[in-house]
Amino acid sequence: MVVRRGIEITGLVQGVGFRPYIYRLAVQRHLRGSVRNSPAGASIEVQGPAEAVDDFVARLRAEAPPLVQITSVSVCELPCCLETEFRICPSEVGAEARVLVSPDVAVCGDCLRELFDPTDRRYRYPFINCTNCGPRFTIVRDIPYDRARTSMAVFPMCSLCRAEYNDPLNRRFHAQPNACRDCGPQLQLWDSEGRPVQTEDPIRTVQKLLHGGAVVALKGLGGFHLAVDATQPDAVACLRERKRRVEKPFAIMAPDLETIEQFCQLDDSARQALSGFQRPIMLLPKKFPNPVADGVAPRNRFFGVFLPYTPLHHLLFADRHFLALVMTSGNRSEEPIAIGNQEALAALGQLADYFLVHNRDILRRCDDSVVRVVASRVQQLRRSRGYVPVPVFLRWELPPVLAVGGELKNTVCLTRGRAAFLSQHVGDLENLEAYRFFEEAIEHLQRILQVTPRIIAYDLHPDYLATRWAQERTGIERIGIQHHHAHIAACMAENHLDGRVIGIALDGTGYGTDGRIWGGEILTADYAGFTRAAHLAYVHLPGGVAAIREPWRMAVSYLWQHFGRKFLATPIPLLDRMPARDVEFVVRMLERGVNSPLTSSCGRLFDGVAALIGVTDRISYEAQAAVELEMCLEPGPAAGAYPFAVVAENSCLQIDTRPMFEALLDDLRMNMPAGVMSCRFHNGLVAVLASVAEQLRRRVGLNRVCLSGGCFQNAYLAEHLEEKLQENGFQVFTHTVVPPGDGGLSLGQAMIAAHRLQQQPT
Ligand code: ZN
Ligand code: ZN
Ligand code: FE
């Protein structure tokens, strides 16, 4: 019996090879009909023998190309009609404007086979790609997504490439970046002055240069990398010195999972995440001994590792030339990653000995993404290349909102319907270049999504550049959102929660509604608002930002607060290490209350403890003390926990750290190893947070807890608190889609602003 069915598909199915896939599926089964893009996704009509049509529908999801994300399939019966073929039709009116731009995708297995096949016409061609892989987001100028609106526009296809592009049965059907050696982009090797280096094969020459210990700037997908051989201590040290990056770990790229296994511990979830098409950098526990130079990730138990994702990377690693390469963002310390050839030369000329460049322009900066496995889930630390611009799918339709994020690890967010689009990692808005990048990211998101926001959401901190940018906009409603409320709302949004929750938001800095610096906050919150139910007791930040850079100041601040001047007479190793004059200076500052704002920051508590137990006195990158405190932790079943006190003040609970510091000083006197003290501190913090949640549950009857904020990048804290809360019968929600830190902030801001907008009478 011949039947005809209509199939409506919703999800991410446009610009990802879905229509050619459907075409092949239908033609293989000798079915007739058509496929077209629709505003919600794709519409298919298919006609043929009932069994063949059933088989077609059954396989639709199962064999879809890797980038396709189908959210729903609905099927209806249609009357049969006269038709002789299966066609790919032009898009419905309005469909093109809704086409989602795909993220950049690691080179696929088919292209890799061709890359290393001497009989293939793209043998060793470093820009090979197809419908299933290659650059996307980073080469898009505008929508709809076709070649003319990408940086491939300047490369007219040769007749062979053109034929592939036009053949629905070819893997390169409508692959916009399709190219070959005859018609596509080419590599060039430059010296540090930008003079071309004569070479038959730039890749083989770069392999030799890296072997010789050179620093080579490599143009990648979303920007330049600086590369050195990761097994050569001198080369790594040289890169550190030139980049003026003292201790912050470098990411390393290794050719395959087997090689990574030589220096890192791998489990199945890590293997899977590393090999996914996004190819993020993943933090993995080091194995000891290992052949990687110590300078790659000093004083850290983890390596940040990733696999090759462009054909160029694979060519560099071919013939097992390297065990691992340091691949760090090509930028001057905190500036955005360089993308243009001349821009890179100007920014990196002093840093790199050679430049491997090409003539395909990168139009969007996009750093590598960073993930970590926490409680057997992949958690985002930096959501960027490979993930952007895939939206976060929401539970409801939202009005269009622009949220501009925070100051550090900035991202922005734009909503459209049931999707929230977060930008790539913009970084720290501390210089003009980063600020320009921020404006670019907003402009580009609005353009590719064709959305004009009705409201702008920003952080309450008056000095943040993003906040100032928002306040300078005119003719549009704007709304300031409290930092920790936004963190909790972000966690609620990605978990599709509604209603009120207990929110534990722990981070370094967030502007409070009382004008103080918050950061150890337990809220009861929904999208409409929040109540500050508990927080870490206030302590002074002696010297303001200087206290953030110098954790030893925080140790002194806590000791002074709890014990007054007499702590100076107690035997504490920190006091032996620090010049007495410096300590005295900070104590006087505290006594006089000069330049010592109050904070309830959890990050600063980590700093104070890290300095006191001798882990870190000064830092050279953000959150270094907290990272090193976690790194030195020696877990033990009977390690014990430092006590904290909980004091009720009005209706808000204060977490008092005095008993904790008393116990810590006792341990210091007993010469307890740092790893044990770190463990007791972490356990104590987990216990007190769990007990506060318990008290709140009794008081307000809430049983759902959201964990958010940068401190939850600490796997020990995140895993143990989650476990403890679950033991106590709480439902616990954490982040997996966006980072728990400020990279996820814009999502929460957008949710709260959208809610506010929806409450207003129209
Ligand atoms: Zn491919
Ligand atoms: Zn060609
Ligand atoms: Fe934060």
Short mmCIF file of N, CA, C and O and ligand atoms in Angstrom, two decimals, residues 121-122 147 156-162 164 178-184, ligand 2:
data_model
loop_
_atom_site.label_atom_id
_atom_site.label_comp_id
_atom_site.label_asym_id
_atom_site.label_seq_id
_atom_site.Cartn_x
_atom_site.Cartn_y
_atom_site.Cartn_z
N ARG A 121 42.16 13.98 -3.82
CA ARG A 121 42.60 15.28 -4.36
C ARG A 121 42.83 16.31 -3.25
O ARG A 121 43.42 17.36 -3.48
N ARG A 122 42.36 16.02 -2.04
CA ARG A 122 42.64 16.95 -0.94
C ARG A 122 43.70 16.39 0.02
O ARG A 122 43.76 16.78 1.19
N ARG A 147 27.68 31.03 1.36
CA ARG A 147 29.10 31.34 1.17
C ARG A 147 29.36 32.84 1.00
O ARG A 147 30.35 33.37 1.51
N PRO A 156 36.25 31.77 -5.09
CA PRO A 156 35.27 31.13 -5.98
C PRO A 156 35.62 29.65 -6.13
O PRO A 156 36.79 29.30 -6.28
N MET A 157 34.61 28.80 -6.07
CA MET A 157 34.87 27.36 -6.14
C MET A 157 35.32 26.96 -7.54
O MET A 157 34.79 27.46 -8.54
N CYS A 158 36.26 26.01 -7.64
CA CYS A 158 36.65 25.44 -8.91
C CYS A 158 35.54 24.50 -9.38
O CYS A 158 34.61 24.22 -8.64
N SER A 159 35.64 24.00 -10.60
CA SER A 159 34.52 23.22 -11.13
C SER A 159 34.29 21.93 -10.34
O SER A 159 33.17 21.52 -10.12
N LEU A 160 35.38 21.31 -9.87
CA LEU A 160 35.21 20.07 -9.10
C LEU A 160 34.49 20.34 -7.78
O LEU A 160 33.58 19.61 -7.37
N CYS A 161 34.92 21.40 -7.08
CA CYS A 161 34.28 21.74 -5.80
C CYS A 161 32.83 22.14 -6.03
O CYS A 161 31.94 21.76 -5.26
N ARG A 162 32.60 22.91 -7.08
CA ARG A 162 31.25 23.36 -7.41
C ARG A 162 30.32 22.17 -7.65
O ARG A 162 29.18 22.14 -7.18
N GLU A 164 30.60 19.13 -6.42
CA GLU A 164 30.30 18.51 -5.12
C GLU A 164 29.21 19.31 -4.40
O GLU A 164 28.27 18.76 -3.83
N ASN A 178 33.33 24.77 1.52
CA ASN A 178 33.97 23.78 0.66
C ASN A 178 35.11 24.41 -0.16
O ASN A 178 34.96 25.51 -0.71
N ALA A 179 36.22 23.71 -0.24
CA ALA A 179 37.39 24.25 -0.94
C ALA A 179 38.38 23.14 -1.21
O ALA A 179 38.27 22.04 -0.65
N CYS A 180 39.33 23.42 -2.09
CA CYS A 180 40.43 22.49 -2.31
C CYS A 180 41.69 23.31 -2.58
O CYS A 180 41.65 24.53 -2.60
N ARG A 181 42.78 22.58 -2.79
CA ARG A 181 44.07 23.25 -3.00
C ARG A 181 44.03 24.22 -4.18
O ARG A 181 44.71 25.24 -4.19
N ASP A 182 43.20 23.90 -5.21
CA ASP A 182 43.16 24.75 -6.40
C ASP A 182 42.37 26.04 -6.19
O ASP A 182 42.63 27.04 -6.85
N CYS A 183 41.35 25.99 -5.32
CA CYS A 183 40.47 27.16 -5.25
C CYS A 183 40.39 27.77 -3.86
O CYS A 183 39.82 28.84 -3.70
N GLY A 184 40.91 27.10 -2.84
CA GLY A 184 40.65 27.55 -1.47
C GLY A 184 41.80 28.27 -0.81
O GLY A 184 42.79 28.63 -1.46
ZN ZN B 2 38.25 23.50 -5.46
#
